[in-house]
Tab-separated table of C-alpha atoms and ligand atoms in Angstrom:
chain	number	residue	atom	x	y	z
E	15	MET	CA	114.200	63.317	73.680
E	16	GLU	CA	116.846	61.461	75.687
E	17	ARG	CA	115.601	58.776	78.129
E	18	LEU	CA	117.270	57.690	81.367
E	19	ARG	CA	116.210	55.076	83.882
E	20	HIS	CA	117.152	55.790	87.469
E	21	ASP	CA	116.376	52.929	89.767
E	22	GLY	CA	116.120	54.994	92.949
E	23	VAL	CA	114.756	58.338	94.085
E	24	VAL	CA	114.879	61.546	92.051
E	25	VAL	CA	115.003	64.691	94.204
E	26	VAL	CA	114.258	67.969	92.424
E	27	GLY	CA	115.766	70.912	94.306
E	28	ALA	CA	118.882	71.275	96.409
E	29	GLY	CA	117.910	73.486	99.326
E	30	LEU	CA	117.979	72.102	102.851
E	31	ALA	CA	114.801	70.032	102.313
E	32	GLY	CA	116.045	68.414	99.100
E	33	LEU	CA	119.510	67.635	100.425
E	34	SER	CA	118.154	66.349	103.764
E	35	ALA	CA	115.880	64.044	101.764
E	36	ALA	CA	118.788	62.870	99.622
E	37	LEU	CA	120.997	62.110	102.637
E	38	SER	CA	118.326	60.194	104.530
E	39	ALA	CA	117.234	58.099	101.547
E	40	ALA	CA	120.423	56.006	101.880
E	41	PRO	CA	121.139	53.298	100.911
E	42	ALA	CA	118.703	53.921	98.013
E	43	ARG	CA	120.370	55.611	95.070
E	44	VAL	CA	119.439	59.283	94.737
E	45	LEU	CA	119.690	61.616	91.779
E	46	VAL	CA	119.468	65.288	92.772
E	47	LEU	CA	118.465	67.681	89.997
E	48	THR	CA	119.104	71.375	90.524
E	49	ASP	CA	119.128	74.346	88.198
E	50	ALA	CA	121.684	76.330	90.188
E	51	PRO	CA	125.045	75.228	91.572
E	52	LEU	CA	124.842	73.720	95.070
E	53	SER	CA	124.248	76.330	97.795
E	54	HIS	CA	122.856	78.765	95.212
E	55	GLY	CA	119.338	79.494	94.005
E	56	CYS	CA	117.693	78.260	97.215
E	57	SER	CA	116.160	80.224	100.077
E	58	SER	CA	117.817	77.963	102.657
E	59	ALA	CA	121.223	79.465	101.925
E	60	TRP	CA	119.813	82.972	102.356
E	61	ALA	CA	118.172	82.358	105.737
E	62	GLN	CA	119.517	84.781	108.296
E	63	GLY	CA	117.716	83.996	111.546
E	64	GLY	CA	118.574	80.343	112.126
E	65	VAL	CA	116.883	77.176	113.306
E	66	ALA	CA	114.160	77.330	115.957
E	67	ALA	CA	114.473	74.493	118.487
E	68	ALA	CA	113.758	74.065	122.194
E	69	LEU	CA	117.381	73.721	123.303
E	70	GLY	CA	117.418	76.026	126.349
E	71	ALA	CA	116.975	74.962	129.972
E	72	ASP	CA	113.889	77.207	130.221
E	73	ASP	CA	112.320	75.731	127.077
E	74	ALA	CA	110.496	72.567	126.007
E	75	PRO	CA	109.208	71.171	122.695
E	76	ALA	CA	105.658	71.572	123.983
E	77	LEU	CA	106.236	75.353	124.348
E	78	HIS	CA	107.733	75.544	120.857
E	79	ALA	CA	104.777	73.588	119.440
E	80	ALA	CA	102.338	75.874	121.273
E	81	ASP	CA	104.004	79.006	119.812
E	82	THR	CA	103.870	77.417	116.336
E	83	VAL	CA	100.152	76.727	116.749
E	84	THR	CA	99.426	80.250	118.016
E	85	ALA	CA	101.373	81.920	115.190
E	86	GLY	CA	99.502	79.815	112.621
E	87	ALA	CA	96.200	81.548	113.499
E	88	GLY	CA	93.952	78.534	113.871
E	89	LEU	CA	95.107	76.453	110.903
E	90	VAL	CA	98.174	74.581	112.210
E	91	VAL	CA	97.847	70.803	112.347
E	92	ALA	CA	98.786	70.364	116.007
E	93	ASP	CA	100.221	66.840	115.679
E	94	VAL	CA	102.567	67.954	112.915
E	95	ALA	CA	103.688	70.957	114.984
E	96	ARG	CA	104.388	68.628	117.926
E	97	LEU	CA	106.415	66.332	115.693
E	98	LEU	CA	108.431	69.284	114.351
E	99	ALA	CA	109.119	70.709	117.817
E	100	GLU	CA	110.036	67.337	119.315
E	101	ASP	CA	112.531	66.652	116.523
E	102	GLY	CA	113.963	70.189	116.753
E	103	PRO	CA	116.805	69.721	119.259
E	104	ALA	CA	118.055	66.531	117.552
E	105	ALA	CA	117.883	68.227	114.145
E	106	VAL	CA	120.088	71.125	115.342
E	107	ARG	CA	122.576	68.702	116.931
E	108	HIS	CA	122.651	66.690	113.693
E	109	LEU	CA	123.393	69.822	111.633
E	110	ALA	CA	126.094	70.774	114.156
E	111	ALA	CA	127.579	67.265	113.842
E	112	LEU	CA	127.708	67.740	110.053
E	113	GLY	CA	129.819	70.828	110.714
E	114	ALA	CA	127.392	73.768	110.928
E	115	PRO	CA	129.241	76.178	113.240
E	116	PHE	CA	126.382	77.323	115.476
E	117	ASP	CA	127.156	80.169	117.889
E	118	ARG	CA	127.855	78.893	121.409
E	119	THR	CA	127.706	80.394	124.865
E	120	PRO	CA	130.859	80.254	127.059
E	121	ASP	CA	129.672	76.926	128.553
E	122	GLY	CA	129.372	75.371	125.074
E	123	SER	CA	125.546	75.417	124.801
E	124	PHE	CA	123.824	76.774	121.712
E	125	ALA	CA	123.462	80.591	121.808
E	126	GLN	CA	119.870	81.467	120.953
E	127	SER	CA	118.145	84.562	119.595
E	128	LEU	CA	114.674	85.841	120.306
E	129	GLU	CA	112.376	86.340	117.316
E	130	ALA	CA	108.789	87.595	117.125
E	131	ALA	CA	105.978	85.406	118.480
E	132	HIS	CA	108.413	83.017	120.248
E	133	SER	CA	107.847	82.872	124.008
E	134	ARG	CA	111.528	82.000	124.517
E	135	ALA	CA	114.852	82.882	122.888
E	136	ARG	CA	115.114	79.656	120.841
E	137	VAL	CA	116.705	80.372	117.481
E	138	ALA	CA	120.082	78.654	117.080
E	139	ARG	CA	122.143	80.978	114.908
E	140	VAL	CA	125.524	81.173	113.172
E	141	LYS	CA	127.688	84.330	113.407
E	142	GLY	CA	124.569	86.448	113.915
E	143	ASP	CA	122.924	86.280	110.497
E	144	GLN	CA	124.910	83.576	108.654
E	145	ALA	CA	122.883	80.487	109.578
E	146	GLY	CA	121.519	79.518	106.162
E	147	ARG	CA	124.805	79.839	104.297
E	148	ALA	CA	126.816	77.997	106.953
E	149	ILE	CA	124.293	75.171	107.351
E	150	MET	CA	124.094	74.662	103.592
E	151	GLU	CA	127.892	74.567	103.314
E	152	ALA	CA	128.048	71.779	105.900
E	153	VAL	CA	125.206	69.812	104.298
E	154	VAL	CA	126.670	70.181	100.799
E	155	VAL	CA	129.970	68.693	102.015
E	156	ALA	CA	128.045	65.692	103.369
E	157	VAL	CA	126.100	65.293	100.111
E	158	LEU	CA	129.229	65.415	97.972
E	159	ALA	CA	130.815	62.741	100.175
E	160	ALA	CA	127.752	60.465	100.065
E	161	ARG	CA	128.253	57.608	97.652
E	162	HIS	CA	124.536	56.996	97.136
E	163	ILE	CA	123.943	60.540	95.804
E	164	GLU	CA	124.566	61.883	92.312
E	165	VAL	CA	124.011	65.607	91.727
E	166	ARG	CA	123.220	67.132	88.343
E	167	THR	CA	123.348	70.923	88.229
E	168	GLY	CA	121.999	72.949	85.297
E	169	ALA	CA	118.861	70.758	85.348
E	170	HIS	CA	115.541	72.583	85.068
E	171	LEU	CA	112.295	70.720	85.827
E	172	THR	CA	109.887	70.979	82.868
E	173	GLY	CA	107.512	68.055	83.413
E	174	LEU	CA	106.426	65.013	85.385
E	175	LEU	CA	106.014	61.510	83.957
E	176	GLN	CA	102.731	59.964	84.952
E	177	GLY	CA	101.219	56.524	84.401
E	178	ALA	CA	97.599	55.987	83.372
E	179	ASP	CA	96.897	55.091	87.040
E	180	GLY	CA	98.015	58.603	88.123
E	181	ARG	CA	101.264	57.373	89.643
E	182	VAL	CA	104.218	59.697	89.138
E	183	ARG	CA	107.023	57.654	87.611
E	184	GLY	CA	109.650	60.243	86.861
E	185	VAL	CA	110.419	63.718	85.635
E	186	VAL	CA	111.260	65.611	82.477
E	187	ALA	CA	114.142	68.046	82.830
E	188	ARG	CA	116.067	70.382	80.591
E	189	ILE	CA	119.651	69.479	81.358
E	190	LYS	CA	122.205	71.800	79.844
E	191	GLY	CA	119.778	72.627	77.025
E	192	ARG	CA	118.645	69.031	76.250
E	193	SER	CA	115.269	67.591	77.206
E	194	VAL	CA	115.641	64.368	79.202
E	195	GLU	CA	112.952	61.973	80.503
E	196	ILE	CA	114.076	60.256	83.704
E	197	THR	CA	112.006	57.406	85.121
E	198	ALA	CA	112.445	56.608	88.807
E	199	ARG	CA	111.026	54.628	91.735
E	200	SER	CA	109.784	57.833	93.331
E	201	VAL	CA	110.115	61.589	92.932
E	202	ILE	CA	110.564	64.159	95.708
E	203	LEU	CA	109.784	67.763	94.824
E	204	ALA	CA	111.772	70.188	96.973
E	205	THR	CA	111.599	73.112	94.586
E	206	GLY	CA	111.108	75.879	97.142
E	207	GLY	CA	108.635	78.728	97.214
E	208	ILE	CA	107.051	81.346	94.990
E	209	GLY	CA	108.974	84.527	95.874
E	210	GLY	CA	109.919	85.020	92.210
E	211	LEU	CA	106.236	85.520	91.393
E	212	TYR	CA	106.274	88.786	93.365
E	213	ALA	CA	107.864	92.085	92.349
E	214	VAL	CA	109.405	92.455	95.812
E	215	THR	CA	110.828	89.303	97.353
E	216	THR	CA	113.540	88.267	99.775
E	217	THR	CA	114.008	84.886	98.054
E	218	PRO	CA	116.006	83.940	94.967
E	219	ALA	CA	114.006	85.280	92.000
E	220	GLU	CA	114.178	81.943	90.170
E	221	LEU	CA	111.822	80.367	92.722
E	222	GLN	CA	108.584	80.610	90.759
E	223	GLY	CA	106.501	77.672	91.952
E	224	GLU	CA	107.717	75.121	89.389
E	225	GLY	CA	107.111	72.091	91.608
E	226	LEU	CA	103.821	73.411	92.924
E	227	GLY	CA	102.556	74.243	89.423
E	228	LEU	CA	103.567	70.924	87.875
E	229	ALA	CA	102.199	68.857	90.760
E	230	ALA	CA	98.891	70.703	90.381
E	231	MET	CA	98.906	70.063	86.618
E	232	ALA	CA	99.382	66.354	87.331
E	233	GLY	CA	96.282	66.446	89.576
E	234	ALA	CA	97.862	66.638	93.050
E	235	VAL	CA	95.831	68.159	95.864
E	236	ILE	CA	97.158	71.582	96.890
E	237	ALA	CA	96.705	72.967	100.416
E	238	ASP	CA	96.351	76.568	101.626
E	239	PRO	CA	97.929	78.291	98.587
E	240	GLU	CA	96.461	81.669	99.554
E	241	PHE	CA	98.716	81.899	102.614
E	242	VAL	CA	101.839	83.829	101.661
E	243	GLN	CA	104.079	85.376	104.300
E	244	PHE	CA	105.448	88.872	103.761
E	245	HIS	CA	108.568	89.689	105.741
E	246	PRO	CA	108.157	93.179	107.204
E	247	THR	CA	111.745	94.322	106.891
E	248	ALA	CA	113.211	93.786	103.453
E	249	ILE	CA	115.846	96.468	102.910
E	250	ASP	CA	114.358	98.949	100.451
E	251	ILE	CA	117.357	99.903	98.341
E	252	GLY	CA	115.936	99.031	94.910
E	253	ARG	CA	117.587	95.611	94.673
E	254	ASP	CA	115.791	92.578	93.178
E	255	PRO	CA	115.607	90.352	95.165
E	256	ALA	CA	115.525	92.642	98.187
E	257	PRO	CA	118.058	91.873	100.934
E	258	LEU	CA	116.599	90.956	104.312
E	259	ALA	CA	117.071	92.736	107.615
E	260	THR	CA	116.581	89.797	109.964
E	261	GLU	CA	113.926	89.904	112.644
E	262	ALA	CA	116.691	89.098	115.131
E	263	LEU	CA	117.614	92.804	114.885
E	264	ARG	CA	114.288	93.640	116.485
E	265	GLY	CA	114.955	90.829	118.957
E	266	GLU	CA	118.129	92.767	119.887
E	267	GLY	CA	116.086	95.926	120.447
E	268	ALA	CA	116.066	97.668	117.039
E	269	THR	CA	112.916	99.764	116.605
E	270	LEU	CA	110.662	100.742	113.706
E	271	VAL	CA	110.146	104.425	113.010
E	272	ASN	CA	108.428	106.379	110.256
E	273	GLY	CA	109.821	109.290	108.293
E	274	ASP	CA	108.724	111.657	111.057
E	275	GLY	CA	110.969	109.722	113.457
E	276	GLU	CA	107.961	108.306	115.387
E	277	ARG	CA	107.945	104.743	116.690
E	278	PHE	CA	104.673	103.511	115.270
E	279	MET	CA	104.304	99.813	116.142
E	280	ALA	CA	102.714	100.355	119.572
E	281	ALA	CA	99.744	101.914	117.774
E	282	TYR	CA	99.200	98.665	115.871
E	283	HIS	CA	99.881	95.928	118.454
E	284	VAL	CA	100.567	95.566	122.143
E	285	ASP	CA	103.808	93.657	121.389
E	286	ALA	CA	105.017	96.553	119.210
E	287	GLU	CA	108.146	95.530	117.219
E	288	MET	CA	107.801	91.915	118.417
E	289	ALA	CA	104.209	91.568	117.174
E	290	PRO	CA	103.424	88.698	114.788
E	291	ARG	CA	105.063	89.074	111.413
E	292	ASP	CA	101.845	89.677	109.465
E	293	VAL	CA	100.846	92.498	111.833
E	294	VAL	CA	104.238	94.200	111.468
E	295	ALA	CA	104.126	93.784	107.677
E	296	ARG	CA	100.692	95.428	107.468
E	297	ALA	CA	101.758	98.249	109.774
E	298	ILE	CA	104.813	99.009	107.624
E	299	HIS	CA	102.658	98.787	104.493
E	300	ALA	CA	100.206	101.286	106.054
E	301	GLU	CA	102.953	103.753	107.038
E	302	ARG	CA	104.387	103.617	103.531
E	303	GLU	CA	100.973	103.955	101.854
E	304	ALA	CA	100.298	107.002	104.058
E	305	GLY	CA	103.502	108.536	102.684
E	306	ARG	CA	105.351	108.446	105.996
E	307	GLY	CA	107.822	105.715	105.059
E	308	ALA	CA	109.206	103.034	107.389
E	309	PHE	CA	112.724	102.562	108.738
E	310	LEU	CA	114.528	100.159	111.034
E	311	ASP	CA	116.583	101.963	113.637
E	312	ALA	CA	119.343	99.648	114.868
E	313	ARG	CA	121.788	102.404	115.801
E	314	ALA	CA	121.439	102.056	119.573
E	315	ALA	CA	120.647	98.335	119.701
E	316	VAL	CA	123.469	97.131	117.421
E	317	GLY	CA	125.492	100.168	116.320
E	318	ALA	CA	129.233	99.503	116.197
E	319	HIS	CA	128.687	95.726	116.552
E	320	PHE	CA	127.054	95.472	113.111
E	321	PRO	CA	130.038	94.121	111.177
E	322	ASP	CA	130.579	91.279	113.674
E	323	GLU	CA	127.029	90.511	114.729
E	324	PHE	CA	125.036	90.988	111.527
E	325	PRO	CA	127.583	90.873	108.692
E	326	ALA	CA	125.075	90.031	105.910
E	327	VAL	CA	122.732	92.905	106.818
E	328	PHE	CA	125.702	95.229	107.253
E	329	ALA	CA	127.124	94.367	103.820
E	330	ALA	CA	123.713	94.724	102.130
E	331	CYS	CA	123.178	98.160	103.701
E	332	LEU	CA	126.652	99.383	102.741
E	333	GLY	CA	125.985	98.138	99.185
E	334	GLY	CA	122.902	100.383	99.133
E	335	GLY	CA	124.812	103.396	100.448
E	336	ILE	CA	123.535	103.132	104.025
E	337	ASP	CA	125.693	102.756	107.116
E	338	PRO	CA	123.332	101.089	109.621
E	339	ARG	CA	125.651	101.960	112.519
E	340	THR	CA	124.726	105.607	112.064
E	341	GLN	CA	121.763	105.683	109.675
E	342	LEU	CA	118.191	104.405	109.520
E	343	ILE	CA	117.531	101.405	107.257
E	344	PRO	CA	114.592	101.940	104.840
E	345	VAL	CA	112.357	98.863	104.923
E	346	ALA	CA	109.393	97.442	102.992
E	347	PRO	CA	107.382	94.225	103.211
E	348	ALA	CA	108.437	91.561	100.709
E	349	CYS	CA	107.228	88.101	99.775
E	350	HIS	CA	109.245	85.796	101.986
E	351	TYR	CA	107.631	82.393	102.422
E	352	HIS	CA	104.746	80.306	101.108
E	353	MET	CA	102.843	78.481	103.835
E	354	GLY	CA	100.684	76.711	101.253
E	355	GLY	CA	101.893	74.103	98.826
E	356	ILE	CA	101.496	70.530	97.649
E	357	ALA	CA	99.419	68.802	100.333
E	358	THR	CA	101.483	66.134	102.110
E	359	ASP	CA	101.359	63.961	105.189
E	360	SER	CA	104.231	64.183	107.656
E	361	ASP	CA	106.276	61.746	105.517
E	362	GLY	CA	106.040	63.924	102.416
E	363	ARG	CA	103.439	61.735	100.665
E	364	THR	CA	101.261	63.722	98.266
E	365	SER	CA	97.873	62.653	96.931
E	366	LEU	CA	99.628	61.123	93.885
E	367	PRO	CA	101.372	57.769	94.384
E	368	GLY	CA	105.090	57.983	93.655
E	369	LEU	CA	105.193	61.762	94.293
E	370	TYR	CA	106.586	63.237	97.516
E	371	ALA	CA	107.182	66.870	98.449
E	372	ALA	CA	109.219	68.576	101.178
E	373	GLY	CA	110.209	72.052	102.275
E	374	GLU	CA	108.536	75.213	101.105
E	375	CYS	CA	106.788	73.676	98.064
E	376	ALA	CA	104.958	71.275	100.407
E	377	SER	CA	102.192	71.945	102.884
E	378	THR	CA	102.130	69.612	105.881
E	379	GLY	CA	99.909	72.065	107.763
E	380	VAL	CA	102.707	72.862	110.218
E	381	HIS	CA	102.697	76.588	109.435
E	382	GLY	CA	98.959	77.172	109.235
E	383	ALA	CA	98.139	80.699	108.096
E	384	ASN	CA	101.389	82.244	109.322
E	385	ARG	CA	104.779	80.592	109.840
E	386	LEU	CA	106.585	81.134	113.109
E	387	ALA	CA	109.988	82.739	112.481
E	388	SER	CA	112.898	80.344	111.924
E	389	ASN	CA	110.666	77.275	111.698
E	390	SER	CA	111.415	76.885	107.987
E	391	LEU	CA	114.992	75.570	108.171
E	392	LEU	CA	113.825	73.224	110.907
E	393	GLU	CA	110.898	72.084	108.796
E	394	ALA	CA	113.192	71.519	105.803
E	395	ALA	CA	115.591	69.393	107.862
E	396	VAL	CA	112.950	67.364	109.717
E	397	PHE	CA	110.373	66.797	106.984
E	398	GLY	CA	112.977	66.599	104.209
E	399	ALA	CA	114.617	63.669	106.031
E	400	ARG	CA	111.249	61.989	106.634
E	401	ALA	CA	110.297	62.348	102.954
E	402	GLY	CA	113.652	60.891	101.903
E	403	ARG	CA	113.141	57.794	104.061
E	404	ALA	CA	109.556	57.310	102.871
E	405	ALA	CA	110.373	57.781	99.185
E	406	ALA	CA	113.276	55.328	99.439
E	407	ALA	CA	110.994	52.731	100.990
E	408	ALA	CA	108.324	53.145	98.294
E	409	GLU	CA	107.567	50.035	96.287
E	410	ALA	CA	109.131	50.001	92.838
E	411	PRO	CA	106.381	50.773	90.316
E	412	VAL	CA	105.318	48.116	87.854
E	413	THR	CA	106.777	49.253	84.575
E	414	GLY	CA	104.291	50.681	82.132
E	415	ALA	CA	103.657	53.504	79.724
E	416	THR	CA	104.035	57.065	80.967
E	417	GLU	CA	102.703	60.353	79.659
E	418	PRO	CA	104.592	63.576	80.255
E	419	VAL	CA	102.716	66.388	82.000
E	420	MET	CA	104.576	69.371	80.561
E	421	ALA	CA	104.579	73.042	81.514
E	422	ALA	CA	105.021	75.813	78.938
E	423	ASP	CA	107.738	78.423	79.440
E	424	LEU	CA	106.622	81.839	80.678
E	425	ALA	CA	108.058	84.659	78.552
E	426	PRO	CA	110.310	87.043	80.552
E	427	GLY	CA	108.079	90.061	79.800
E	428	ASP	CA	104.983	88.164	80.950
E	429	LEU	CA	106.771	87.141	84.147
E	430	GLN	CA	107.494	90.796	84.944
E	431	THR	CA	103.842	91.714	84.298
E	432	LEU	CA	102.750	88.874	86.585
E	433	ARG	CA	105.170	89.892	89.351
E	434	GLN	CA	103.851	93.450	89.434
E	435	ALA	CA	100.257	92.207	89.496
E	436	MET	CA	100.926	89.651	92.253
E	437	SER	CA	102.490	92.290	94.514
E	438	ARG	CA	99.673	94.744	93.849
E	439	ASP	CA	96.697	92.368	93.962
E	440	ALA	CA	97.741	89.317	96.014
E	441	GLY	CA	100.152	91.056	98.368
E	442	VAL	CA	100.006	92.253	101.968
E	443	ILE	CA	96.479	93.668	101.417
E	444	ARG	CA	93.902	92.019	99.154
E	445	ASP	CA	90.315	92.550	97.993
E	446	ALA	CA	87.902	90.996	95.508
E	447	ALA	CA	88.405	93.637	92.807
E	448	GLY	CA	92.200	93.253	92.834
E	449	LEU	CA	92.065	89.463	92.917
E	450	GLN	CA	89.620	89.399	89.998
E	451	ARG	CA	91.927	91.723	88.021
E	452	LEU	CA	94.793	89.316	88.756
E	453	LEU	CA	92.782	86.239	87.727
E	454	ASP	CA	91.807	87.969	84.466
E	455	LEU	CA	95.471	88.735	83.766
E	456	ILE	CA	96.470	85.124	84.460
E	457	ASP	CA	93.756	83.968	82.002
E	458	GLN	CA	95.068	86.329	79.318
E	459	LEU	CA	98.700	85.319	79.818
E	460	GLU	CA	97.783	81.635	79.732
E	461	ILE	CA	95.719	81.998	76.547
E	462	ALA	CA	98.574	83.869	74.856
E	463	GLY	CA	101.544	81.801	76.021
E	464	GLY	CA	100.261	78.452	77.299
E	465	ARG	CA	100.014	76.946	80.762
E	466	SER	CA	103.285	77.516	82.598
E	467	ALA	CA	104.038	76.395	86.153
E	468	PRO	CA	104.401	80.004	87.463
E	469	LEU	CA	100.974	80.919	86.064
E	470	VAL	CA	99.434	77.812	87.636
E	471	ALA	CA	101.039	78.661	90.991
E	472	ALA	CA	99.841	82.276	90.739
E	473	ARG	CA	96.320	81.110	89.838
E	474	LEU	CA	96.205	78.863	92.907
E	475	VAL	CA	97.198	81.777	95.167
E	476	ALA	CA	94.751	84.228	93.569
E	477	ALA	CA	91.751	81.897	93.253
E	478	CYS	CA	92.035	80.619	96.809
E	479	ALA	CA	92.619	84.147	98.156
E	480	MET	CA	89.405	85.128	96.363
E	481	ASN	CA	87.588	82.155	97.812
E	482	ARG	CA	88.724	82.805	101.401
E	483	ARG	CA	86.258	85.483	102.497
E	484	GLU	CA	87.944	86.292	105.763
E	485	SER	CA	91.291	87.569	107.059
E	486	ARG	CA	93.651	85.221	108.836
E	487	GLY	CA	97.415	85.150	109.293
E	488	GLY	CA	99.231	86.190	106.114
E	489	HIS	CA	95.949	86.553	104.175
E	490	TYR	CA	94.308	89.947	104.744
E	491	ARG	CA	91.153	91.011	102.872
E	492	THR	CA	90.077	94.634	103.331
E	493	ASP	CA	86.578	93.553	102.239
E	494	PHE	CA	86.488	90.670	104.770
E	495	PRO	CA	88.663	91.882	107.661
E	496	GLU	CA	87.324	89.457	110.302
E	497	HIS	CA	87.969	85.775	111.004
E	498	ALA	CA	85.405	83.274	109.715
E	499	THR	CA	85.457	79.546	110.469
E	500	ALA	CA	89.002	78.185	110.710
E	501	GLU	CA	89.259	75.742	107.803
E	502	ARG	CA	92.217	74.756	105.685
E	503	THR	CA	91.924	74.904	101.886
E	504	PHE	CA	92.378	71.731	99.849
E	505	VAL	CA	91.957	72.129	96.085
E	506	THR	CA	92.923	70.717	92.738
E	507	LEU	CA	93.776	72.752	89.662
E	508	ASP	CA	90.504	71.631	88.056
E	509	GLN	CA	88.570	73.208	90.897
E	510	VAL	CA	90.282	76.578	90.595
E	511	THR	CA	90.029	76.727	86.802
E	512	HIS	CA	86.423	75.627	86.527
E	513	PRO	CA	84.327	78.816	86.500
E	514	ASN	CA	81.211	77.221	87.995
E	515	LEU	CA	82.794	75.977	91.175
E	516	LYS	CA	82.733	77.977	94.377
E	517	PHE	CA	85.986	79.647	93.337
E	518	ALA	CA	84.150	82.036	91.011
E	519	ALA	CA	84.465	85.728	91.830
E	520	GLU	CA	81.762	87.254	93.974
F	5	SIN	C1	114.499	86.490	109.738
F	5	SIN	O1	115.655	86.259	110.038
F	5	SIN	O2	113.897	87.501	110.033
F	5	SIN	C2	113.773	85.488	108.920
F	5	SIN	C3	113.665	84.235	109.652
F	5	SIN	C4	112.575	83.426	109.029
F	5	SIN	O3	111.938	83.862	108.097
F	5	SIN	O4	112.316	82.337	109.547
């Protein structure tokens, strides 16, 4: 085992949260570890909608915060939502100053799209659906020019180094095939979500909850893991991951129809196509389960403007043999975002000293049970930067012995089995029987192949979904369809693995 000492901050993950953390940690030295080349392998670069921020004359951060709280179905931490919304306009201007080419109106203001559950058009976008890619390009240029940052690609997180006092003092990574222990002043996990644990996902498939799983194995408190958001309109053309048809298309007037050509959303919600994302996802799931199918009809709303206004969606459709200017787009719900994660305060501090988390692998409580559309890039920028500043200011640990907390590898065949089971049993619709079947499978896979981070992440989702005997936001139980008391979940891995705790199956 090779050993390195880094006398600054180690950031694991190079999406918008990780790179925002790295930039704001200056002048502390930062080592960024990422499996994929920069701008690849992260959901940030795939985001189509844009960045939600109260930039318009008819808007205010208080309205944005209120929409965030309403979308989160009773579980949003209001102070964190206020902080996010208040920082929103400055965060967009900062990204624009780094070079992100946001769309502008003729008078030079930010052009903004309307997305579901926003009371105003407030999503700052780039060339229609190019926001994530363009923002990441600008941020990557800044990172490569920053003298305090070193980036190592081809580095896969396999463990955390922990002192006897519980403090996280570094990481273990497989870097170009070699195992390396890296000690550091502090560690920021920005490893993204868990889309790769689901058979149908809109995120890069390599995002399998590595940071979440390892933090839990080290004893960190995990918040709200049962809350997974399913995007209603992944393009159903048999691709893995599934390309996204951005919600902004519905904001432009595209409608949802079934195979009989009937617009069905009005039967499910008064806001029809602009209903909250979880409602639309369940409606599409129901139409498909009933054998009617579900399609996005953007022919009248976008039509000939597709190539200019939604180039990513247009290219994905053409790749699947569909011309969205003249044809319906087949759609299906897909795992899109994890609201739960490593519990943090608004400066990214976890329950373990020395360990910080930001972006999708973290849970500040800002998203509650259901994230408001286009709040995730904003969250990554705002809370990534805050975590970077806090981790850089952390006191240097007293040197001492460390023990590695290591995750096993999950065999490719077992991963595919898990993905199918997660989609079937911890997907859009859940019940006790399915969740128990999933927990039994996770037990079997863990006994056979060891404790891997993806299995730990999947266990957290399944056990806490079992324990939440109600329906709320992204979590829908057919056996408990009503709301119960609005309470966030805070758990440790010990609690979800111990059979006698309240997490046992009913
Ligand atoms: C979309 O463009 O529909 C996705 C935006 C988001 O998930 O925030």
